[in-house]
Structure formats: C-alpha cells, structure tokens
Coordinates of C-alpha atoms in Angstrom, one line a residue:
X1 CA 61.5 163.7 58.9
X2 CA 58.4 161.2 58.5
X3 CA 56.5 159.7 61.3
X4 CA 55.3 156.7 61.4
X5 CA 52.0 156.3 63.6
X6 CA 51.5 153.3 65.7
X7 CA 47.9 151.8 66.3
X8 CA 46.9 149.3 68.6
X9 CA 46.0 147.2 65.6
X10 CA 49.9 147.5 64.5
X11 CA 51.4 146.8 67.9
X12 CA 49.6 143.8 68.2
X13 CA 50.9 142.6 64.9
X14 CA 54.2 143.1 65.1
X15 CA 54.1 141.6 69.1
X16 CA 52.3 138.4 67.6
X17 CA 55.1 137.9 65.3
X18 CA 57.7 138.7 67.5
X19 CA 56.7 136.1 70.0
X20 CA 55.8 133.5 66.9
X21 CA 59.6 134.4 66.3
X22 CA 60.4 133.7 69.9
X23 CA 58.7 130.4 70.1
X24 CA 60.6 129.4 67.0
X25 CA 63.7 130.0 68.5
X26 CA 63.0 128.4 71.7
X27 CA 61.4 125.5 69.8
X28 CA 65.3 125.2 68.1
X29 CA 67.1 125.5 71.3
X30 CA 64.9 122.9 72.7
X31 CA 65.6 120.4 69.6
X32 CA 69.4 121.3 70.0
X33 CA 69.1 120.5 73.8
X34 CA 67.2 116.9 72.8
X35 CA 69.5 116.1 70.3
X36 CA 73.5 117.0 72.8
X37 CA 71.4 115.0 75.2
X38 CA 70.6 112.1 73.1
X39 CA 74.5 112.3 71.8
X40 CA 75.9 112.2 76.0
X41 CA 73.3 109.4 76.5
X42 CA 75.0 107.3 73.8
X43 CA 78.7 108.6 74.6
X44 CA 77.6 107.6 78.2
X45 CA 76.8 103.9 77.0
X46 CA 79.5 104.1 74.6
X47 CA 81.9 104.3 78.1
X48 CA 79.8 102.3 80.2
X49 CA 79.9 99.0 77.8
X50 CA 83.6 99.5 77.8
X51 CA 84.3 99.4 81.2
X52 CA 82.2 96.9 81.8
X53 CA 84.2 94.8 78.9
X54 CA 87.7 96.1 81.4
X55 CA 86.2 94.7 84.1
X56 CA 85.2 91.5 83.0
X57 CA 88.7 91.2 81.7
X58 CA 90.4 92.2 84.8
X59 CA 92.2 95.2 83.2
X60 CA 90.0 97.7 85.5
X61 CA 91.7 97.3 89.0
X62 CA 91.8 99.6 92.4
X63 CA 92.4 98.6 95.8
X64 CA 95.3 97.4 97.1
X65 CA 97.7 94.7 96.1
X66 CA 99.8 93.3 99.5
X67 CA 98.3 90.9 101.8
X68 CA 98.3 92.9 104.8
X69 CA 96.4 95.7 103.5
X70 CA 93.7 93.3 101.9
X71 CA 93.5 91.5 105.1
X72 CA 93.0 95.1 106.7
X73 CA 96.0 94.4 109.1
X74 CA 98.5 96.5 107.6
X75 CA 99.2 98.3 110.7
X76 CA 98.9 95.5 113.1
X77 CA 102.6 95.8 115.1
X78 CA 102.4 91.7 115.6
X79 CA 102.3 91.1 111.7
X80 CA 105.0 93.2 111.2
X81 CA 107.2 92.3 113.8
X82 CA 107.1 88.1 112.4
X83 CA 107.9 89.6 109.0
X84 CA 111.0 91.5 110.0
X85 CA 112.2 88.7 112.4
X86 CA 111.8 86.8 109.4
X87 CA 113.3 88.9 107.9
X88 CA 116.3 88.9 110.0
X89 CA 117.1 85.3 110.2
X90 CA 119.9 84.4 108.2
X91 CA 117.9 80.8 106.7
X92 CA 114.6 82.4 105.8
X93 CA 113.9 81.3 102.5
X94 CA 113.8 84.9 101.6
X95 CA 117.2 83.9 100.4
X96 CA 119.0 86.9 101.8
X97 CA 120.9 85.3 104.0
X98 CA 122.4 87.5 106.8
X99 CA 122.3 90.0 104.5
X100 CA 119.8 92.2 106.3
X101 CA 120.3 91.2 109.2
X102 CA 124.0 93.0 108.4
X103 CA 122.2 96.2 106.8
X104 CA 120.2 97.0 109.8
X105 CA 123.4 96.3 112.2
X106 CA 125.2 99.0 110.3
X107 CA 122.0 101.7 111.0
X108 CA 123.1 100.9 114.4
X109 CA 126.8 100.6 115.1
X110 CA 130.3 101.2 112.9
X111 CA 131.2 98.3 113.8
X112 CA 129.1 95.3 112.9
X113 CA 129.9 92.1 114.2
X114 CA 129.7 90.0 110.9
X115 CA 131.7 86.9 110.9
X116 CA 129.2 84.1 112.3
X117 CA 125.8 86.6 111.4
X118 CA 125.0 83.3 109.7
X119 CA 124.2 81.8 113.0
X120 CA 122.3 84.7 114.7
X121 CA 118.2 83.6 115.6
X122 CA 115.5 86.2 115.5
X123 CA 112.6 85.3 118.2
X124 CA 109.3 87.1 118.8
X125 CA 107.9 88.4 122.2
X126 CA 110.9 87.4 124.5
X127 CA 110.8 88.0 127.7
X128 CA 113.7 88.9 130.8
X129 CA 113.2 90.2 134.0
X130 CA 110.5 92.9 134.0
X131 CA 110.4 93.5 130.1
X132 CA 109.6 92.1 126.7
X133 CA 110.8 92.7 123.6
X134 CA 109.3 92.6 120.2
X135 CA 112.6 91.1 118.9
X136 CA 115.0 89.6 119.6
X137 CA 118.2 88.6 117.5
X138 CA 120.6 86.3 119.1
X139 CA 123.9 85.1 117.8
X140 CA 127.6 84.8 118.6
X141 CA 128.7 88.1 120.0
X142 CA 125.1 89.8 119.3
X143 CA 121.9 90.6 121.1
X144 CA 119.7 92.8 119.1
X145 CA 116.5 93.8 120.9
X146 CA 113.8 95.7 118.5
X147 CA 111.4 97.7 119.8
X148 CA 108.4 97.9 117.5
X149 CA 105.3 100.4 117.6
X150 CA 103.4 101.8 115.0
X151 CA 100.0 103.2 116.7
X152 CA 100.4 102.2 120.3
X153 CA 101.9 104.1 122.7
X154 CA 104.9 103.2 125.1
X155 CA 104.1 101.7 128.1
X156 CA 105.6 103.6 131.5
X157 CA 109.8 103.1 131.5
X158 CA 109.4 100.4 128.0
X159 CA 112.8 101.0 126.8
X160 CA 114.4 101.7 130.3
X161 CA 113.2 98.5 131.0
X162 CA 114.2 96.9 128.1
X163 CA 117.8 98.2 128.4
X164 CA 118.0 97.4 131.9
X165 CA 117.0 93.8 131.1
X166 CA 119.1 93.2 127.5
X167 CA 122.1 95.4 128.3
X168 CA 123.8 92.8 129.7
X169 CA 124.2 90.8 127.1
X170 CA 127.3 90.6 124.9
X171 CA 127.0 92.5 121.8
X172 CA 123.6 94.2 123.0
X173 CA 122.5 96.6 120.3
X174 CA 118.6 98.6 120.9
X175 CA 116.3 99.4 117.7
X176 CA 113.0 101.6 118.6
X177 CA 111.3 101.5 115.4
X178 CA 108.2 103.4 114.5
X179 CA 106.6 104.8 111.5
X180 CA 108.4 108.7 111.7
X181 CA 111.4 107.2 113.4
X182 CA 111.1 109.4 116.3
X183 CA 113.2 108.4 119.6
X184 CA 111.4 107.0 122.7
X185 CA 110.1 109.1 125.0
X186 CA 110.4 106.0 127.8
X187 CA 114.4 106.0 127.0
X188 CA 116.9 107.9 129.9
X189 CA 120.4 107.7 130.5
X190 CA 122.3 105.1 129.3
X191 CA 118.8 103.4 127.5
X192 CA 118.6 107.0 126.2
X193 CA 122.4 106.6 124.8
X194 CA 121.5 103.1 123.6
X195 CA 118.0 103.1 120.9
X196 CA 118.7 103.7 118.1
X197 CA 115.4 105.4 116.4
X198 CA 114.5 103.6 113.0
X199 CA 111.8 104.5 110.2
X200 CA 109.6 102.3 108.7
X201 CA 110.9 104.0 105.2
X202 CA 114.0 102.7 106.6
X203 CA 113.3 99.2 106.2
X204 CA 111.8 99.9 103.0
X205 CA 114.9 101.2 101.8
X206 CA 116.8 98.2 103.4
X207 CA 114.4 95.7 101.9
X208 CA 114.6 97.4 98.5
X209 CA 118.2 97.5 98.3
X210 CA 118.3 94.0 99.7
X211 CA 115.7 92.5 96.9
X212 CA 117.8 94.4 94.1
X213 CA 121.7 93.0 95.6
X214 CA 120.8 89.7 96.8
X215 CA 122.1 86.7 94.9
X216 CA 118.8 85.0 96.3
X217 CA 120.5 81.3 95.8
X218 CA 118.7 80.1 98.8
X219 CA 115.5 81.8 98.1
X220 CA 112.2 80.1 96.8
X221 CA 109.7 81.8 94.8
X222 CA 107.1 82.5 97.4
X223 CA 109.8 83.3 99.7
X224 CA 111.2 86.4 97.6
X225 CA 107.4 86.9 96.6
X226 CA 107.0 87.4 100.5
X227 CA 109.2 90.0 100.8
X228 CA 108.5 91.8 97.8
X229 CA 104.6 91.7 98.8
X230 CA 106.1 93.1 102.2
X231 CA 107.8 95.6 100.9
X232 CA 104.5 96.7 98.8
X233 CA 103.1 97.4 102.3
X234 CA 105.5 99.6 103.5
X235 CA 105.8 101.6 100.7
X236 CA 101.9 101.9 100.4
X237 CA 101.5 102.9 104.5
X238 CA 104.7 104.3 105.8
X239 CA 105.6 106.6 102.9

C-alpha cells in the first residue's frame, strides 16, 4: 500500500484549483440564470403586447354584463319590484302577454283564474288601510299582492298586515318573495296559511322558460332585450 504525503505546498494547489473549478461553475449557473431570465422577460412581452392587442379589440372582457349590476343596484328591492310588475302586466312590450303573470299564479294556487288575465294591472307601492304592498296585481276575479325583500328585514306584523288589508279582495292570492325563498316570519294564522314563499331562482326559472315559449308577437326588441338583460341579473346574484 503506498502513501501519498500531503504538503502544505500541495493542499494549497489542489484548493486553488478546486475553487477556480467552483467559480467556473458558479460563473455557468450565473450565465444560465441571465439568459432563462432574458427568455421570461421576452415571453412576458410576448404576452403583454397580446393582451394589450385583446383589449384594444374588445375581445378581453370581465365585469358584469346586466344593467343593474353595472349601475351597482342589483340588489336594490325598488328596481326589482318595477321589473317584475312589468313583468306581470299582460301589455308590456316584453311581449309575453299574461303569460307570466299565469306561471307565477300557478306557484301559487291549482287553480288559476285565467280567462280575462289579459286585463289584470300590476301597480307598485299600493297602499290599504295600515299596509303597503310592493305589488299589486289587479284584474277580474284577482288580487295578487307581492311582498318583496331581498336584504331588508320585515317590518313588525308586515304580512299580517298585508293580509289583513288585501284579504278581502276577490281572488286575493299572497307572494313573500326573497332571495332563499324562506317564509315570513311576520305571517300568523290565516296570513301564515296565505304567503306563499317564492325564490328569486324562481323567477329565473319562470322568466327563462317564459323567454324560450313565448311567441313574443307583441314584443319589441328592447322590450325582450329587457327581460333577457333581467334575467342576466338574477342568474348572476340569486344563484
């Protein structure tokens, strides 16, 4: 077995050249690391100029697309109660006619009155006695009071008092609408009896199947753009 002796002459030889070797290495890496850099850089502009061409084209989008959300009212219970009144009136150029106005009857009773629907009037805010109602559908042999409330709260004995007040009235149907479709905590006895809770995916649904079956003979484009702009909303917040 031979031995090699080390000096300190050797050592420091051999540890010069290994760190001349390390630097080398290090010296690659570092050109590597310039270079991948230099490549993401370019990839980076590469992307950049192309979504800057999509945007100026229009073809990069986000945000919303219905008018209630872009107006930043799309949970504002006064909008939505004009569009479902509007909804509801037979001669809206939405060219449904009482169709519905019919579809939404059904959620509430087996039996519909449906031969003069054509004459039944929605109307917002409507007052009687000690109550109001959001609103109100009136026609021959109807009375359909809607409750409507998507983040407010009921005031004390609401829907008693609405029943109280609207019960009266021939063909008196009750509609407490809200975004889970929950029933009204303000509703006893015969009011209790009487509301019938609706979803907002409800009236989705309704308004979906309505856009789909509707001959739409009456409707004018921006009428039927209307409601398909509403329905947008309501499948964007109440899903």
């Amino acid at each position: 077995m031979t031995i090699f002796a080390s000096t300190p002459e050797a050592d420091e030889t051999r540890l010069a050249g290994l760190a001349a070797e390390w630097r080398a290495i290090v010296a690659r890496e570092q050109e590597n690391c310039v270079a991948q850099v230099a490549a993401w850089d370019a990839k980076l502009a590469e992307l950049r100029a192309e979504q800057e061409a999509l945007l100026r084209g229009g073809r990069w989008v986000g945000g919303p697309d219905d008018l209630l959300s872009i107006l930043g009212q799309s949970r504002q219970e006064r909008y939505h109660s004009a569009l479902l009144a509007w909804l509801l009136d037979p001669q809206g150029r939405h060219g449904f006619g009482a169709g519905f106005l019919e579809a939404l009857l059904r959620r509430c009773t087996a039996d519909p009155p449906r031969a003069e629907l054509g004459r039944a009037r929605p109307a917002l805010e409507v007052s009687r006695g000690n109550a109001r109602a959001d609103v109100v559908v009136a026609g021959p042999g109807l009375c359909l009071v809607l409750e409507n409330k998507i983040d407010a709260r009921e005031q004390p004995q609401q829907c008693d008092r609405l029943y109280e007040s609207f019960c009266h009235a021939p063909g008196a149907l009750f509609i407490f609408l809200s975004p889970s479709g929950r029933a009204p905590v303000t509703a006893t006895g015969g009011a209790w009896e009487a509301f019938t809770p609706m979803s907002y995916a409800d009236i989705a649904a309704m308004l979906r199947d309505a856009l789909a079956s509707a001959p739409g003979k009456g409707a004018t484009a921006r009428g039927r753009e209307a409601a398909s702009n509403y329905l947008a909303t309501l499948e964007r917040e109440f899903r």
